[in-house]
PDB file of C-alpha atoms in Angstrom:
ATOM      1  CA  MET A  67     -13.936  14.022   0.865  1.00  0.00           C
ATOM      2  CA  THR A  68     -11.561  16.844  -0.014  1.00  0.00           C
ATOM      3  CA  GLU A  69     -10.121  18.879   2.816  1.00  0.00           C
ATOM      4  CA  VAL A  70     -10.099  22.583   1.996  1.00  0.00           C
ATOM      5  CA  ILE A  71      -8.465  25.269   4.124  1.00  0.00           C
ATOM      6  CA  SER A  72      -8.641  28.970   3.236  1.00  0.00           C
ATOM      7  CA  GLY A  73     -10.130  28.115  -0.149  1.00  0.00           C
ATOM      8  CA  LYS A  74      -7.198  25.851  -1.064  1.00  0.00           C
ATOM      9  CA  LYS A  75      -7.392  22.111  -1.536  1.00  0.00           C
ATOM     10  CA  THR A  76      -5.061  20.401   0.986  1.00  0.00           C
ATOM     11  CA  ARG A  77      -5.309  16.787  -0.170  1.00  0.00           C
ATOM     12  CA  TYR A  78      -6.573  14.702  -3.064  1.00  0.00           C
ATOM     13  CA  THR A  79     -10.034  13.140  -2.933  1.00  0.00           C
ATOM     14  CA  ASP A  80     -10.453   9.424  -2.329  1.00  0.00           C
ATOM     15  CA  GLU A  81     -11.401   9.031  -5.994  1.00  0.00           C
ATOM     16  CA  GLU A  82      -8.243  10.821  -7.107  1.00  0.00           C
ATOM     17  CA  LEU A  83      -6.153   8.738  -4.716  1.00  0.00           C
ATOM     18  CA  LYS A  84      -7.726   5.582  -6.155  1.00  0.00           C
ATOM     19  CA  GLU A  85      -6.687   6.715  -9.651  1.00  0.00           C
ATOM     20  CA  PHE A  86      -3.109   7.316  -8.510  1.00  0.00           C
ATOM     21  CA  GLN A  87      -3.140   3.979  -6.681  1.00  0.00           C
ATOM     22  CA  GLU A  88      -4.033   2.147  -9.896  1.00  0.00           C
ATOM     23  CA  ILE A  89      -1.193   3.891 -11.729  1.00  0.00           C
ATOM     24  CA  LEU A  90       1.280   3.014  -8.977  1.00  0.00           C
ATOM     25  CA  LEU A  91       0.131  -0.613  -8.737  1.00  0.00           C
ATOM     26  CA  THR A  92       0.576  -1.027 -12.495  1.00  0.00           C
ATOM     27  CA  LYS A  93       4.064   0.480 -12.318  1.00  0.00           C
ATOM     28  CA  LEU A  94       4.947  -1.686  -9.296  1.00  0.00           C
ATOM     29  CA  LYS A  95       3.796  -4.851 -11.046  1.00  0.00           C
ATOM     30  CA  LYS A  96       5.911  -3.990 -14.114  1.00  0.00           C
ATOM     31  CA  ALA A  97       8.937  -3.059 -11.984  1.00  0.00           C
ATOM     32  CA  LEU A  98       8.760  -6.316  -9.994  1.00  0.00           C
ATOM     33  CA  SER A  99       8.384  -8.350 -13.179  1.00  0.00           C
ATOM     34  CA  SER A 100      11.325  -6.570 -14.842  1.00  0.00           C
ATOM     35  CA  PHE A 101      13.439  -6.913 -11.703  1.00  0.00           C
ATOM     36  CA  ASN A 102      12.814 -10.658 -11.541  1.00  0.00           C
ATOM     37  CA  LEU A 103      13.409 -11.220 -15.269  1.00  0.00           C
ATOM     38  CA  LEU A 104      16.619  -9.186 -15.281  1.00  0.00           C
ATOM     39  CA  ASN A 105      17.931 -10.950 -12.174  1.00  0.00           C
ATOM     40  CA  GLU A 106      17.177 -14.324 -13.744  1.00  0.00           C
ATOM     41  CA  ALA A 107      18.857 -13.276 -16.984  1.00  0.00           C
ATOM     42  CA  ALA A 108      21.962 -12.106 -15.144  1.00  0.00           C
ATOM     43  CA  GLN A 109      22.141 -15.387 -13.207  1.00  0.00           C
ATOM     44  CA  GLU A 110      21.626 -17.599 -16.261  1.00  0.00           C
ATOM     45  CA  ILE A 111      24.473 -16.149 -18.315  1.00  0.00           C
ATOM     46  CA  ASP A 112      27.314 -18.624 -17.933  1.00  0.00           C
ATOM     47  CA  LEU A 113      30.813 -17.255 -18.372  1.00  0.00           C
ATOM     48  CA  SER A 114      32.633 -20.579 -18.497  1.00  0.00           C
ATOM     49  CA  PRO A 115      36.100 -20.050 -20.054  1.00  0.00           C
ATOM     50  CA  VAL A 116      35.967 -23.438 -21.772  1.00  0.00           C
ATOM     51  CA  ALA A 117      32.538 -23.009 -23.320  1.00  0.00           C
ATOM     52  CA  PHE A 118      33.089 -19.804 -25.307  1.00  0.00           C
ATOM     53  CA  LYS A 119      35.659 -18.027 -27.385  1.00  0.00           C
ATOM     54  CA  VAL A 120      37.118 -14.833 -25.951  1.00  0.00           C
ATOM     55  CA  LEU A 121      34.947 -12.472 -28.021  1.00  0.00           C
ATOM     56  CA  GLU A 122      31.764 -14.391 -27.295  1.00  0.00           C
ATOM     57  CA  GLU A 123      32.600 -14.416 -23.607  1.00  0.00           C
ATOM     58  CA  GLY A 124      33.216 -10.651 -23.694  1.00  0.00           C
ATOM     59  CA  ALA A 125      29.772 -10.101 -25.216  1.00  0.00           C
ATOM     60  CA  LEU A 126      28.182 -12.363 -22.617  1.00  0.00           C
ATOM     61  CA  PHE A 127      29.979 -10.535 -19.832  1.00  0.00           C
ATOM     62  CA  GLU A 128      28.659  -7.232 -21.158  1.00  0.00           C
ATOM     63  CA  SER A 129      25.113  -8.655 -21.394  1.00  0.00           C
ATOM     64  CA  LYS A 130      25.328  -9.941 -17.826  1.00  0.00           C
ATOM     65  CA  GLN A 131      26.638  -6.576 -16.641  1.00  0.00           C
ATOM     66  CA  ILE A 132      23.821  -4.694 -18.392  1.00  0.00           C
ATOM     67  CA  ALA A 133      21.175  -7.038 -16.948  1.00  0.00           C
ATOM     68  CA  THR A 134      22.650  -6.577 -13.466  1.00  0.00           C
ATOM     69  CA  ILE A 135      22.666  -2.775 -13.783  1.00  0.00           C
ATOM     70  CA  LEU A 136      19.082  -2.697 -15.071  1.00  0.00           C
ATOM     71  CA  ALA A 137      17.936  -5.037 -12.290  1.00  0.00           C
ATOM     72  CA  SER A 138      19.648  -2.785  -9.750  1.00  0.00           C
ATOM     73  CA  HIS A 139      17.822   0.241 -11.162  1.00  0.00           C
ATOM     74  CA  GLN A 140      14.475  -1.565 -10.931  1.00  0.00           C
ATOM     75  CA  GLY A 141      15.354  -2.602  -7.379  1.00  0.00           C
ATOM     76  CA  LYS A 142      15.768   1.059  -6.440  1.00  0.00           C
ATOM     77  CA  ILE A 143      12.413   2.068  -7.956  1.00  0.00           C
ATOM     78  CA  ILE A 144      10.351  -0.581  -6.154  1.00  0.00           C
ATOM     79  CA  PRO A 145      10.661   0.879  -2.605  1.00  0.00           C
ATOM     80  CA  HIS A 146       9.665   4.330  -3.915  1.00  0.00           C
ATOM     81  CA  LEU A 147       6.540   2.875  -5.507  1.00  0.00           C
ATOM     82  CA  GLN A 148       5.705   0.994  -2.295  1.00  0.00           C
ATOM     83  CA  ALA A 149       6.209   4.152  -0.224  1.00  0.00           C
ATOM     84  CA  ALA A 150       3.890   6.093  -2.542  1.00  0.00           C
ATOM     85  CA  LEU A 151       1.224   3.402  -2.088  1.00  0.00           C
ATOM     86  CA  TYR A 152       1.644   3.701   1.677  1.00  0.00           C
ATOM     87  CA  ARG A 153       1.135   7.476   1.420  1.00  0.00           C
ATOM     88  CA  ILE A 154      -2.086   6.818  -0.476  1.00  0.00           C
ATOM     89  CA  GLU A 155      -3.269   4.536   2.336  1.00  0.00           C
ATOM     90  CA  ASN A 156      -2.672   7.201   4.982  1.00  0.00           C
ATOM     91  CA  LYS A 157      -3.993   9.947   2.659  1.00  0.00           C
ATOM     92  CA  THR A 158      -0.776  11.963   2.584  1.00  0.00           C
ATOM     93  CA  TYR A 159      -0.021  11.162  -1.056  1.00  0.00           C
ATOM     94  CA  GLY A 160       0.524  14.234  -3.185  1.00  0.00           C
ATOM     95  CA  ILE A 161       1.444  16.512  -0.289  1.00  0.00           C
ATOM     96  CA  CYS A 162       4.875  18.135  -0.557  1.00  0.00           C
ATOM     97  CA  PHE A 163       7.142  17.008   2.276  1.00  0.00           C
ATOM     98  CA  LYS A 164       8.861  20.400   2.346  1.00  0.00           C
ATOM     99  CA  THR A 165       5.984  22.863   2.035  1.00  0.00           C
ATOM    100  CA  GLY A 166       2.892  20.861   2.991  1.00  0.00           C
ATOM    101  CA  LYS A 167       1.203  22.110  -0.185  1.00  0.00           C
ATOM    102  CA  LEU A 168      -0.526  19.895  -2.711  1.00  0.00           C
ATOM    103  CA  ILE A 169       1.774  18.652  -5.471  1.00  0.00           C
ATOM    104  CA  PRO A 170       0.169  19.463  -8.843  1.00  0.00           C
ATOM    105  CA  ARG A 171      -1.661  16.582 -10.490  1.00  0.00           C
ATOM    106  CA  GLU A 172       0.414  16.986 -13.657  1.00  0.00           C
ATOM    107  CA  ARG A 173       3.629  16.411 -11.699  1.00  0.00           C
ATOM    108  CA  LEU A 174       2.237  13.296 -10.055  1.00  0.00           C
ATOM    109  CA  LEU A 175       1.102  11.914 -13.388  1.00  0.00           C
ATOM    110  CA  ALA A 176       4.589  12.504 -14.802  1.00  0.00           C
ATOM    111  CA  CYS A 177       6.366  11.227 -11.674  1.00  0.00           C
ATOM    112  CA  PRO A 178       3.960   9.247  -9.451  1.00  0.00           C
ATOM    113  CA  VAL A 179       6.558   8.767  -6.705  1.00  0.00           C
ATOM    114  CA  ALA A 180       7.203  12.509  -6.295  1.00  0.00           C
ATOM    115  CA  THR A 181       7.300  13.722  -2.694  1.00  0.00           C
ATOM    116  CA  THR A 182       7.958  17.407  -3.331  1.00  0.00           C
ATOM    117  CA  CYS A 183       6.722  20.191  -5.560  1.00  0.00           C
ATOM    118  CA  ILE A 184       8.891  20.845  -8.603  1.00  0.00           C
ATOM    119  CA  GLU A 185      10.195  24.048  -6.989  1.00  0.00           C
ATOM    120  CA  ASN A 186      11.558  22.033  -4.041  1.00  0.00           C
ATOM    121  CA  LYS A 187      12.934  19.123  -6.036  1.00  0.00           C
TER     122      LYS A 187
END
């Protein structure tokens, strides 16, 4: 049920929250999968000085570094996705932390972890 005060919608309906929840769960599943794959890739790259020539080792080092950076990025996204899912559970998802107004649907579709209106970003 939508809460309306002074003719303005103050929160998303349960159906709308369910839609956002599905989007967030899909993104979380992908982020966790990517995080695990990238971490595994970074761990599996062996930089043994005996096994490779200098140029090959340099390329491997760069690959390991890239995998580590990408895994780190995914690791930072995961808590934001989990927090957004928590806000859905307590029905505060989509409410700007700064103004208390409803964040536009378009913004949430573009950035499902948003906690503020674009004006307060």
